[in-house]
mmCIF file of C-alpha atoms and ligand atoms in Angstrom:
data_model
loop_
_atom_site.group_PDB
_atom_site.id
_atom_site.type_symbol
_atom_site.label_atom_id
_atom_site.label_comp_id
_atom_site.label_asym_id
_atom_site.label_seq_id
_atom_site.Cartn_x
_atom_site.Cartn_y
_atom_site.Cartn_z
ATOM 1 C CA UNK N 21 -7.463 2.995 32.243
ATOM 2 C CA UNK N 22 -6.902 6.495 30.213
ATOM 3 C CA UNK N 23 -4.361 5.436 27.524
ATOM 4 C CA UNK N 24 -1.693 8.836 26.950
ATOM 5 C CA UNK N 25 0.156 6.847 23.860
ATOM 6 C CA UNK N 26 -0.718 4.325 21.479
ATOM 7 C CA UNK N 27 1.751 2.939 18.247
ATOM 8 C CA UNK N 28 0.433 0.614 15.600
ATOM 9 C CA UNK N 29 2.252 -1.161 12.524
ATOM 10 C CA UNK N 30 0.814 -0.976 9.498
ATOM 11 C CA UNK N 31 2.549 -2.881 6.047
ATOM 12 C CA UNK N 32 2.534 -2.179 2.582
ATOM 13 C CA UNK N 33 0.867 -3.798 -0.121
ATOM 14 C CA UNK N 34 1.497 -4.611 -3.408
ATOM 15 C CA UNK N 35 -1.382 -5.523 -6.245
ATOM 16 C CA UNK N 36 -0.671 -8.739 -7.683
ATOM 17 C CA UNK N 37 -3.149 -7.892 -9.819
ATOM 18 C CA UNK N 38 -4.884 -4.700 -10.712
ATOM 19 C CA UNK N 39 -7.424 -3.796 -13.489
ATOM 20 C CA UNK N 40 -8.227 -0.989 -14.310
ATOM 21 C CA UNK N 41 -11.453 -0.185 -16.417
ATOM 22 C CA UNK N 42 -13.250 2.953 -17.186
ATOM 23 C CA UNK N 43 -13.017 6.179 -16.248
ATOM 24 C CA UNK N 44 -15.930 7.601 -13.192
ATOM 25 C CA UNK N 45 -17.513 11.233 -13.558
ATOM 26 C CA UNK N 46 -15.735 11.382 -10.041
ATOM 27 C CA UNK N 47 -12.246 11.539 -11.574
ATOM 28 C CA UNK N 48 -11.632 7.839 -10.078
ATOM 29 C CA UNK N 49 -11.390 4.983 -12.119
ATOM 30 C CA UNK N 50 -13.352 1.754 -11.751
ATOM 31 C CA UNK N 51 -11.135 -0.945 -10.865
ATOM 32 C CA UNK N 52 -10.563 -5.105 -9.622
ATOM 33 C CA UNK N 53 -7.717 -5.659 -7.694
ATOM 34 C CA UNK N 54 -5.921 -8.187 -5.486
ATOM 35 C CA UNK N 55 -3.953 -6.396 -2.653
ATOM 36 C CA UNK N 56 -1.202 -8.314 -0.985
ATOM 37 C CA UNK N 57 -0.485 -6.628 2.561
ATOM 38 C CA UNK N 58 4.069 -7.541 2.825
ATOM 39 C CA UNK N 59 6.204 -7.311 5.682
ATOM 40 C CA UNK N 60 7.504 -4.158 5.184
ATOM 41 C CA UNK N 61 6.404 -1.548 7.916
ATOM 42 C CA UNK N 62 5.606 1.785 9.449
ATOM 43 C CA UNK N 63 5.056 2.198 12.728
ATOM 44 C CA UNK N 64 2.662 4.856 13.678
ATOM 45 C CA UNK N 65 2.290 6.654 17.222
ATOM 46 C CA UNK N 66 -0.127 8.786 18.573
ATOM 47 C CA UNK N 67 -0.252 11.418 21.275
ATOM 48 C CA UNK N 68 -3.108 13.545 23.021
ATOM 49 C CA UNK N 69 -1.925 17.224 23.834
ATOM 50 C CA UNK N 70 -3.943 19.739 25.587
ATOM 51 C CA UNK N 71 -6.440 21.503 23.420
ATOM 52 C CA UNK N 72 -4.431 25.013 23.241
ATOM 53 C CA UNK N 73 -1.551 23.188 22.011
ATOM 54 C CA UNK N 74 -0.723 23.012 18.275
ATOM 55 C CA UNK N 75 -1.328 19.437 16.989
ATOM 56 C CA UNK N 76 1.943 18.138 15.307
ATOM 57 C CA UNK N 77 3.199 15.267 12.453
ATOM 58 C CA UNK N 78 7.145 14.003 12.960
ATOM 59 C CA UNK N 79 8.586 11.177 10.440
ATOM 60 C CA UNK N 80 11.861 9.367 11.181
ATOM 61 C CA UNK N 81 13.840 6.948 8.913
ATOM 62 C CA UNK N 82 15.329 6.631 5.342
ATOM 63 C CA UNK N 83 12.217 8.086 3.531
ATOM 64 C CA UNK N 84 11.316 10.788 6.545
ATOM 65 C CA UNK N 85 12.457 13.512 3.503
ATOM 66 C CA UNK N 86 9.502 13.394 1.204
ATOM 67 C CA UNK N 87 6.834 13.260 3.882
ATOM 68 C CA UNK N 88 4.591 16.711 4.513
ATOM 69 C CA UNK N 89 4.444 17.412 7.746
ATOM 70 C CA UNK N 90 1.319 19.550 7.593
ATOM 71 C CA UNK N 91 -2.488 19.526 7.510
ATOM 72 C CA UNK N 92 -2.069 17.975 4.052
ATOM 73 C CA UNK N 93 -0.618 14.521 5.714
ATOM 74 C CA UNK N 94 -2.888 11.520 5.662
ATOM 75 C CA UNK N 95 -2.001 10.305 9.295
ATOM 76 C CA UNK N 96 -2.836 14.073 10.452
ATOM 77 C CA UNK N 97 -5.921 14.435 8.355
ATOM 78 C CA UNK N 98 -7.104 10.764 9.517
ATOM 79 C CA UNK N 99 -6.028 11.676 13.266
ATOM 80 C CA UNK N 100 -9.003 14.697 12.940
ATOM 81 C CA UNK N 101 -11.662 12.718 11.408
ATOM 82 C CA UNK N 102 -11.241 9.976 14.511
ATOM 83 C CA UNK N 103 -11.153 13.233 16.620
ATOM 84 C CA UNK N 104 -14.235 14.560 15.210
ATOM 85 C CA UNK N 105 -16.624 11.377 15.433
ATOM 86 C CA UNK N 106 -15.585 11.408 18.944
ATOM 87 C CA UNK N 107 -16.499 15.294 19.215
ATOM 88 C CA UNK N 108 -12.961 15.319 20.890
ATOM 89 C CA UNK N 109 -11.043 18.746 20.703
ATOM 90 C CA UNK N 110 -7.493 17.310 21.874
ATOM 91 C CA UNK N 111 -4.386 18.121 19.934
ATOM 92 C CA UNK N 112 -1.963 14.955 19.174
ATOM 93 C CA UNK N 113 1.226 14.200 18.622
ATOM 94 C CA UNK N 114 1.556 11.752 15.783
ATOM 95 C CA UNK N 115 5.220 10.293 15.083
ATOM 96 C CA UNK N 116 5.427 7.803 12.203
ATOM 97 C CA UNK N 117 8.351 5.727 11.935
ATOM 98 C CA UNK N 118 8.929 5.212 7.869
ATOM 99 C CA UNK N 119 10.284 2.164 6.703
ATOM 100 C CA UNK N 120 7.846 2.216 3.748
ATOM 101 C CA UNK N 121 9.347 4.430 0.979
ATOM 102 C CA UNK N 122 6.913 7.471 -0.575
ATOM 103 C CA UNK N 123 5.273 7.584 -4.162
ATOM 104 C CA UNK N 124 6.427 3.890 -4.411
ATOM 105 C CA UNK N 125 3.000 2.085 -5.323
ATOM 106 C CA UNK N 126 3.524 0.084 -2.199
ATOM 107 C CA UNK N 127 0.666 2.440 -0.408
ATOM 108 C CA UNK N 128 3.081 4.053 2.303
ATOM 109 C CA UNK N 129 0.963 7.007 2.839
ATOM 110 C CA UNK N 130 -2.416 5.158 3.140
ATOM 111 C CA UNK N 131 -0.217 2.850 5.715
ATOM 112 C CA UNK N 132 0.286 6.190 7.767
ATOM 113 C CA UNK N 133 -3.239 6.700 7.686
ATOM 114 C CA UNK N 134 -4.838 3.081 8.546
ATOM 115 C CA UNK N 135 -2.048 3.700 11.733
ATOM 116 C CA UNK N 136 -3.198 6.952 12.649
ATOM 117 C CA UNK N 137 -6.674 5.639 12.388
ATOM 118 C CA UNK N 138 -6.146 2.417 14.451
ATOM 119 C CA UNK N 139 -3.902 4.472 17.142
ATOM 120 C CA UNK N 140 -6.358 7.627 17.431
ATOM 121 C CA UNK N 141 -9.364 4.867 17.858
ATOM 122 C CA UNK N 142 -7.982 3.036 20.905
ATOM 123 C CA UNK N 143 -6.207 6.234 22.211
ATOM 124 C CA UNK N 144 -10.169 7.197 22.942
ATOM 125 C CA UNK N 145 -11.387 4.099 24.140
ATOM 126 C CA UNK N 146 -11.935 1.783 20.780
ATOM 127 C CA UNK N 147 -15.512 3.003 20.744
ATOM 128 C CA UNK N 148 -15.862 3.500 16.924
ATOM 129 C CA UNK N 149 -15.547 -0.485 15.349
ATOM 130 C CA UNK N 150 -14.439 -2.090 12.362
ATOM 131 C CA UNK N 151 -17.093 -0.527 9.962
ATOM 132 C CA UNK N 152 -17.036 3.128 11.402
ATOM 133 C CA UNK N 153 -13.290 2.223 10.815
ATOM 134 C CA UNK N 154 -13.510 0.949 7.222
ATOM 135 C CA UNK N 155 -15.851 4.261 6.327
ATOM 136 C CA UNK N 156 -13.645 6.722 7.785
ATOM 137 C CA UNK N 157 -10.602 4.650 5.573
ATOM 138 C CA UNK N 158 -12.571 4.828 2.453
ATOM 139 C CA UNK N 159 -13.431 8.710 2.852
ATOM 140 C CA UNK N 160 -9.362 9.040 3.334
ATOM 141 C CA UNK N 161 -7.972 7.298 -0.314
ATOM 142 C CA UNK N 162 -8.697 4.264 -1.784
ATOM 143 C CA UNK N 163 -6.203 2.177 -0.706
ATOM 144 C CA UNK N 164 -6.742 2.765 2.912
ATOM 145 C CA UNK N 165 -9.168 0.659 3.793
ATOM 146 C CA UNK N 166 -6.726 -2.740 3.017
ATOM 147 C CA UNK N 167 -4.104 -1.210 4.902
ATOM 148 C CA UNK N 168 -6.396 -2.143 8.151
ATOM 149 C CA UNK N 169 -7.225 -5.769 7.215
ATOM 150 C CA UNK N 170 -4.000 -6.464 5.187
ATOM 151 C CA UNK N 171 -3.659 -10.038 4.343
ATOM 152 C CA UNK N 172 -5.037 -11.016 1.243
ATOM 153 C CA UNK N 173 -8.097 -9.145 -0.641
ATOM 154 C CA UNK N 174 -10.207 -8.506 -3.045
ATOM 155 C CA UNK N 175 -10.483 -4.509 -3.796
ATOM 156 C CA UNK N 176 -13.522 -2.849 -6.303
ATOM 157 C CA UNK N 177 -14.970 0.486 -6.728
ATOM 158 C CA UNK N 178 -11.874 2.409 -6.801
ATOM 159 C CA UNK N 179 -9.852 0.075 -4.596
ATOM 160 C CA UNK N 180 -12.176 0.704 -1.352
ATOM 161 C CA UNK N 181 -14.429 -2.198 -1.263
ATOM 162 C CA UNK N 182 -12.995 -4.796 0.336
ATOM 163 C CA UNK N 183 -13.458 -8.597 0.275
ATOM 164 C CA UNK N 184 -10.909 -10.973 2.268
ATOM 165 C CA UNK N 185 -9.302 -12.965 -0.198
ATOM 166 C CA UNK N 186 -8.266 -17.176 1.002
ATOM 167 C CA UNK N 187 -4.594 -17.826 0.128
ATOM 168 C CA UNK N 188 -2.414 -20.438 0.927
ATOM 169 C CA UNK N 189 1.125 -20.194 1.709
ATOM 170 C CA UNK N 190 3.782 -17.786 2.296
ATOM 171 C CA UNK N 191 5.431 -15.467 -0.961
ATOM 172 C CA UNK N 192 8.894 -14.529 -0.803
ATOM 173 C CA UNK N 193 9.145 -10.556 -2.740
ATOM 174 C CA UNK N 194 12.191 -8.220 -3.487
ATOM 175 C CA UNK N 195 11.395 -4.840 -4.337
ATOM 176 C CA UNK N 196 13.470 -2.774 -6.590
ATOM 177 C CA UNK N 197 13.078 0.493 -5.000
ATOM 178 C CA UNK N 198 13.230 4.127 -6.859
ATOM 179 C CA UNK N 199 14.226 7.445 -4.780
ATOM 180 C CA UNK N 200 12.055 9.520 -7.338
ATOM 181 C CA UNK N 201 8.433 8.433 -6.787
ATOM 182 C CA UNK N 202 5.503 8.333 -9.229
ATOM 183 C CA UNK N 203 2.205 10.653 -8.448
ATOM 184 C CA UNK N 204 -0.246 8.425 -8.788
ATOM 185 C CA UNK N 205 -3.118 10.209 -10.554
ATOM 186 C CA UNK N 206 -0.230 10.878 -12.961
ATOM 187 C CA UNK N 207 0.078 7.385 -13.607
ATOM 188 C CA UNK N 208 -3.608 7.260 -13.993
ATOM 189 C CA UNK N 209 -3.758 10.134 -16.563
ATOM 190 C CA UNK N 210 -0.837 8.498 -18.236
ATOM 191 C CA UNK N 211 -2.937 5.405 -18.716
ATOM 192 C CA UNK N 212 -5.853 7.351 -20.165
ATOM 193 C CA UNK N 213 -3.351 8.713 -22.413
ATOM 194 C CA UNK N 214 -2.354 5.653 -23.989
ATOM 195 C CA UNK N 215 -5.939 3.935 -24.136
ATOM 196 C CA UNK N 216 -7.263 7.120 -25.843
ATOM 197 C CA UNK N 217 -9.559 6.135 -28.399
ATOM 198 C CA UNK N 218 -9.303 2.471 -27.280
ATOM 199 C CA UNK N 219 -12.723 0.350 -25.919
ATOM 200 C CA UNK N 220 -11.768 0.026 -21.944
ATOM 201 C CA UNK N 221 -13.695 -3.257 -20.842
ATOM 202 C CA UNK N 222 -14.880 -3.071 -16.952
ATOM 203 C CA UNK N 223 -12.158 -4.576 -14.854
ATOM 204 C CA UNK N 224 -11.921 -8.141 -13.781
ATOM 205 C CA UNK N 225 -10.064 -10.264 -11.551
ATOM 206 C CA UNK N 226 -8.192 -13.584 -13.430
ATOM 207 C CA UNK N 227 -9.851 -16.727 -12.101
ATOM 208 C CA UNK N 228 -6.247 -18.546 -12.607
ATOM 209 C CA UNK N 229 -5.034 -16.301 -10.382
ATOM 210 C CA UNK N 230 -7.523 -17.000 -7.381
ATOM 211 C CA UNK N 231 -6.393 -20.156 -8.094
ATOM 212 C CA UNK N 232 -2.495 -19.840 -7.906
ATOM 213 C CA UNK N 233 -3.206 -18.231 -4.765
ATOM 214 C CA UNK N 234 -5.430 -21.217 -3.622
ATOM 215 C CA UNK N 235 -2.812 -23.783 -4.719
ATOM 216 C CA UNK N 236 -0.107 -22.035 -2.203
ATOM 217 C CA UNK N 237 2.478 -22.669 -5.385
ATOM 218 C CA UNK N 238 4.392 -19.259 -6.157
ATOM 219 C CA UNK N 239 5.234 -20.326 -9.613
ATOM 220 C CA UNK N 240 1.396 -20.550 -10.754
ATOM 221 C CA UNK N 241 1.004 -17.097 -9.144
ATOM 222 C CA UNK N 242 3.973 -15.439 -10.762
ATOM 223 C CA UNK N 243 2.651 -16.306 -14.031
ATOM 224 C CA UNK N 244 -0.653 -14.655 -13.405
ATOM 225 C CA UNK N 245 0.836 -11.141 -12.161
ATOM 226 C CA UNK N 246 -0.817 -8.438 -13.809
ATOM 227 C CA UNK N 247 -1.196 -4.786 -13.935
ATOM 228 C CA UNK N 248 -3.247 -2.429 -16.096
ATOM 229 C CA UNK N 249 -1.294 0.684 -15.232
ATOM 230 C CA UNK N 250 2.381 -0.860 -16.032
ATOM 231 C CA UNK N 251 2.178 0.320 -19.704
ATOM 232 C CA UNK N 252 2.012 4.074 -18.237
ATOM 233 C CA UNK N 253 4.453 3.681 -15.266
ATOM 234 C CA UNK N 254 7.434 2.227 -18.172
ATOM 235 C CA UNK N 255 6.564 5.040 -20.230
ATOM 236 C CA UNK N 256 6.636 7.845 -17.462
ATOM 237 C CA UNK N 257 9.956 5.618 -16.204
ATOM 238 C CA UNK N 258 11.289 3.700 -19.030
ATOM 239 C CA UNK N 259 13.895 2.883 -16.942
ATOM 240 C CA UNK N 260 12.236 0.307 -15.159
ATOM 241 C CA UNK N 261 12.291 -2.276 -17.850
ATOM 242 C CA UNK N 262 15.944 -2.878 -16.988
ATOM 243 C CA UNK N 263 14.790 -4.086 -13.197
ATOM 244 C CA UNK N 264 12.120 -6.294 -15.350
ATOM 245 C CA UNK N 265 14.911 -7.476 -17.043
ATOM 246 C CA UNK N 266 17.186 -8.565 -14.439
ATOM 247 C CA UNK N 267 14.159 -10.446 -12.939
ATOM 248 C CA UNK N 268 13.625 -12.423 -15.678
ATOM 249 C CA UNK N 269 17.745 -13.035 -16.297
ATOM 250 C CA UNK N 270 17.634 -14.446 -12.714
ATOM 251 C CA UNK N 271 14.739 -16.287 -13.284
ATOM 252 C CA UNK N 272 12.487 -14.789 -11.267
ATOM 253 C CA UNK N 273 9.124 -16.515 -11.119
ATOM 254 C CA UNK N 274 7.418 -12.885 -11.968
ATOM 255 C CA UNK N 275 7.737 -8.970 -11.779
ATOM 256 C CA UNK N 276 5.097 -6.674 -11.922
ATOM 257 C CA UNK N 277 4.950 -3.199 -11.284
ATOM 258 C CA UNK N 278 3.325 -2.526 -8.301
ATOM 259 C CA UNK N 279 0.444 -0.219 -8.213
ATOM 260 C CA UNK N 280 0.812 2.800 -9.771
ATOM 261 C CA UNK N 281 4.765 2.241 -9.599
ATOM 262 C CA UNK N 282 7.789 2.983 -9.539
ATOM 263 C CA UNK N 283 8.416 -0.098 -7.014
ATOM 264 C CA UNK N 284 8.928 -3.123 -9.007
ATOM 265 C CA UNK N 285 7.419 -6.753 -6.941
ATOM 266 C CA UNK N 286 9.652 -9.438 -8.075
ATOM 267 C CA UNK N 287 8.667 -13.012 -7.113
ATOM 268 C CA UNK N 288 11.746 -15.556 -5.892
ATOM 269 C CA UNK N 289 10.497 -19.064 -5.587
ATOM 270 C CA UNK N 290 12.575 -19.164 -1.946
ATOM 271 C CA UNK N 291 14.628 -17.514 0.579
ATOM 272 C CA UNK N 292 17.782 -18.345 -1.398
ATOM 273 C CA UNK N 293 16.156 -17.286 -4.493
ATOM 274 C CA UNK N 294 15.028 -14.105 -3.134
ATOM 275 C CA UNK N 295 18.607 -13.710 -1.742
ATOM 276 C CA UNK N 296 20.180 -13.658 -5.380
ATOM 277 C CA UNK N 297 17.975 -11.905 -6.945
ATOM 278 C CA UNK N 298 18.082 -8.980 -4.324
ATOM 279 C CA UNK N 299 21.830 -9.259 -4.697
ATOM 280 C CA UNK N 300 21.961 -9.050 -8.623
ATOM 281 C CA UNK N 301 19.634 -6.508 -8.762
ATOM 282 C CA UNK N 302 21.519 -4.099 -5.795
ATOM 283 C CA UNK N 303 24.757 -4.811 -7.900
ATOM 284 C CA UNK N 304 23.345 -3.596 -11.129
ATOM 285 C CA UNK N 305 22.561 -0.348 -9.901
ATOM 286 C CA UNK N 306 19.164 0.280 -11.584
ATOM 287 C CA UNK N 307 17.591 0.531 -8.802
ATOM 288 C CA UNK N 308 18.247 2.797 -5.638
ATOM 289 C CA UNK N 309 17.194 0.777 -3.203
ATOM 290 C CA UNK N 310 16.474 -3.340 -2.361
ATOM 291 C CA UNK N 311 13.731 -4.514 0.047
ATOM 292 C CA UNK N 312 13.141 -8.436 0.740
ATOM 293 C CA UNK N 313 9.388 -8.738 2.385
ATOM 294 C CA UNK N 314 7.234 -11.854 2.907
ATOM 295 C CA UNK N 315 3.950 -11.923 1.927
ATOM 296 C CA UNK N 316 0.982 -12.028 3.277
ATOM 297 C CA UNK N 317 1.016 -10.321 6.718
ATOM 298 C CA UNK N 318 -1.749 -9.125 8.873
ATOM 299 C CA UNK N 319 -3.112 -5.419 8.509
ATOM 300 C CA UNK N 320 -2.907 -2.343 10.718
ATOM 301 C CA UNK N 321 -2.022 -3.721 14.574
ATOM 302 C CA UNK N 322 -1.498 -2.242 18.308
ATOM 303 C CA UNK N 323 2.126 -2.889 19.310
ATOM 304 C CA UNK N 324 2.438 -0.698 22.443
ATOM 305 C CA UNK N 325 -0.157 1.006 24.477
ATOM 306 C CA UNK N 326 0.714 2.867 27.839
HETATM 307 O O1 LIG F 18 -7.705 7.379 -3.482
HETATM 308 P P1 LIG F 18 -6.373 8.019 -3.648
HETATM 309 O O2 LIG F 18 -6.264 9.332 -2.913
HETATM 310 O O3 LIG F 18 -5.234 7.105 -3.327
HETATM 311 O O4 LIG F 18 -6.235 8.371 -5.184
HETATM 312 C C1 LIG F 18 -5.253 9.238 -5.667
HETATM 313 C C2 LIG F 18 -5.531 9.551 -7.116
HETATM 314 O O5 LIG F 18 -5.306 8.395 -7.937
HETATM 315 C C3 LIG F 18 -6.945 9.986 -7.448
HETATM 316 O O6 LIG F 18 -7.117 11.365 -7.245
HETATM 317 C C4 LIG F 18 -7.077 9.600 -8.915
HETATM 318 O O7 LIG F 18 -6.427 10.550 -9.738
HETATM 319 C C5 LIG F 18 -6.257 8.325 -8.988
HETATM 320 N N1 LIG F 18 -7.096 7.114 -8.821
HETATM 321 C C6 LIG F 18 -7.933 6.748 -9.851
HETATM 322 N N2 LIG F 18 -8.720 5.622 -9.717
HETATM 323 C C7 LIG F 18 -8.658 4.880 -8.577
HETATM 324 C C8 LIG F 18 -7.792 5.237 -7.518
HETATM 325 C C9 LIG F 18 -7.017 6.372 -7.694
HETATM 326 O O8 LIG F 18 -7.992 7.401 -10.898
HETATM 327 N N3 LIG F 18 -9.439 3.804 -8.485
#
């Protein structure tokens, strides 16, 4: 059966932990994290078109604003390289519903990609695998190879190499959302700003956090949060600390920045919890938006094929 349209979901992720050592000759820096995939989604969908026709990128939903809609957009660019190791000339169509918000450090972008690679795959028959997959991912940004496993994981290199993490247990998260993103290699440059001069150790994963995460108990794990770039994100957004703040006055079981920021994760030890602390935080008006996800959730997926 020739497929003519194909949508996946992808989530975003949050880094319950991320390291950050040393910077490469490549510009990238070595890093350990632990990427969280959370039920917070974009659903991608893919087109062919004719070859004379002009391939095209559409985004709907509340963060549709900030996306580019040209060659320069991940989903496009990752729609081509699928194209190309299929020596396929087609033009798409590629519509991405955004639920995901942009520059967040909740990997939106790569999202759109891992979709665009999942839905452009199948669209052609599914021929190309998990590790033609994961190769094409890398080659797009660092973060996109998670955003096709999702779950749990361990991420070196610079974020690409992937190792599924075992977890126990389900992690209720409120985001405290910014309309202005952060670029992320500002964040990174940032960071190198503030450890000028300073010894930067090689990047590690805590082993009491592999453990909170084995144990299943949130509390353990929001005590073990941790992020090497947060010093940089509060000083490009000093703002922030007041969502840290409100997390803590609610009792929160742990906030971290996540990624390369502005999102804030906060940790609730419940529904309930997470209920409050979304409400507090949406009343205080630091933040422009308030997401509640679950976590962990399954990577990039098919949801309709016809
Ligand atoms: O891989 P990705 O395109 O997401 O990276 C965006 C930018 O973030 C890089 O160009 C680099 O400035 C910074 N980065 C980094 N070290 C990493 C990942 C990203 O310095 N491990």
């Amino acid at each position: 059966m020739t497929l003519a349209r194909v949508t996946a979901r992808v989530p975003a992720k949050i880094n319950l932990s991320l390291s950050v050592g040393p910077l490469r000759p490549d510009g990238f820096h070595e890093l350990v994290t632990l990427y969280q995939a959370i039920a917070l989604f974009d659903d991608v969908t893919v087109t062919l078109k004719p070859k004379d026709e002009r391939s095209t990128v559409e985004v709907s939903g509340e963060y549709a604003s900030s996306v580019p809609l040209d060659e320069s957009n991940l989903a496009y660019r990752a729609a081509m390289r699928v194209l190309e190791a299929y020596e396929n000339d087609s033009a798409f169509a590629i519509s991405i519903r955004k639920s995901i918000p942009v520059a967040a450090g909740l990997a939106g972008g790569s999202a759109d990609a891992a979709g665009a690679l999942l839905a452009m795959d199948t669209l052609l028959g599914g021929q190309l695998g998990k590790n033609e997959l994961h190769l094409l991912a890398a080659e797009l940004g660092s973060d996109v190879p998670f955003a096709l496993i999702g779950n749990i994981a361990l991420g070196r290199g610079r974020g690409e190499e992937i190792t599924p993490a075992l977890s126990r247990g389900e992690f209720h998260w409120v985001l405290g959302i910014s309309n202005q993103g952060l670029s992320t290699p500002a964040v990174y440059k940032e960071s190198d700003r503030l450890r000028e001069g300073m010894i930067v150790s090689s990047p590690r994963i805590s082993e009491k956090l592999m453990h909170a995460l084995l144990s299943g108990e949130p509390e353990e794990l929001g005590k073990n949060l941790s992020n090497d770039l947060a010093p940089a994100a509060l000083s490009l957004r000093p703002g922030l600390r007041l969502v840290l703040d409100i997390a803590a006055e609610y009792a929160a079981l742990g906030a971290i920045v996540s990624g390369s920021g502005p999102t804030i994760a906060i940790l609730a030890r419940d529904e309930e919890h997470s209920l409050d602390i979304a409400v507090a935080l949406t009343a205080s008006g630091v933040v422009n938006n308030v997401a509640r996800a679950l976590g962990p959730v399954a990577g990039a997926r098919i949801i309709e094929s016809k």
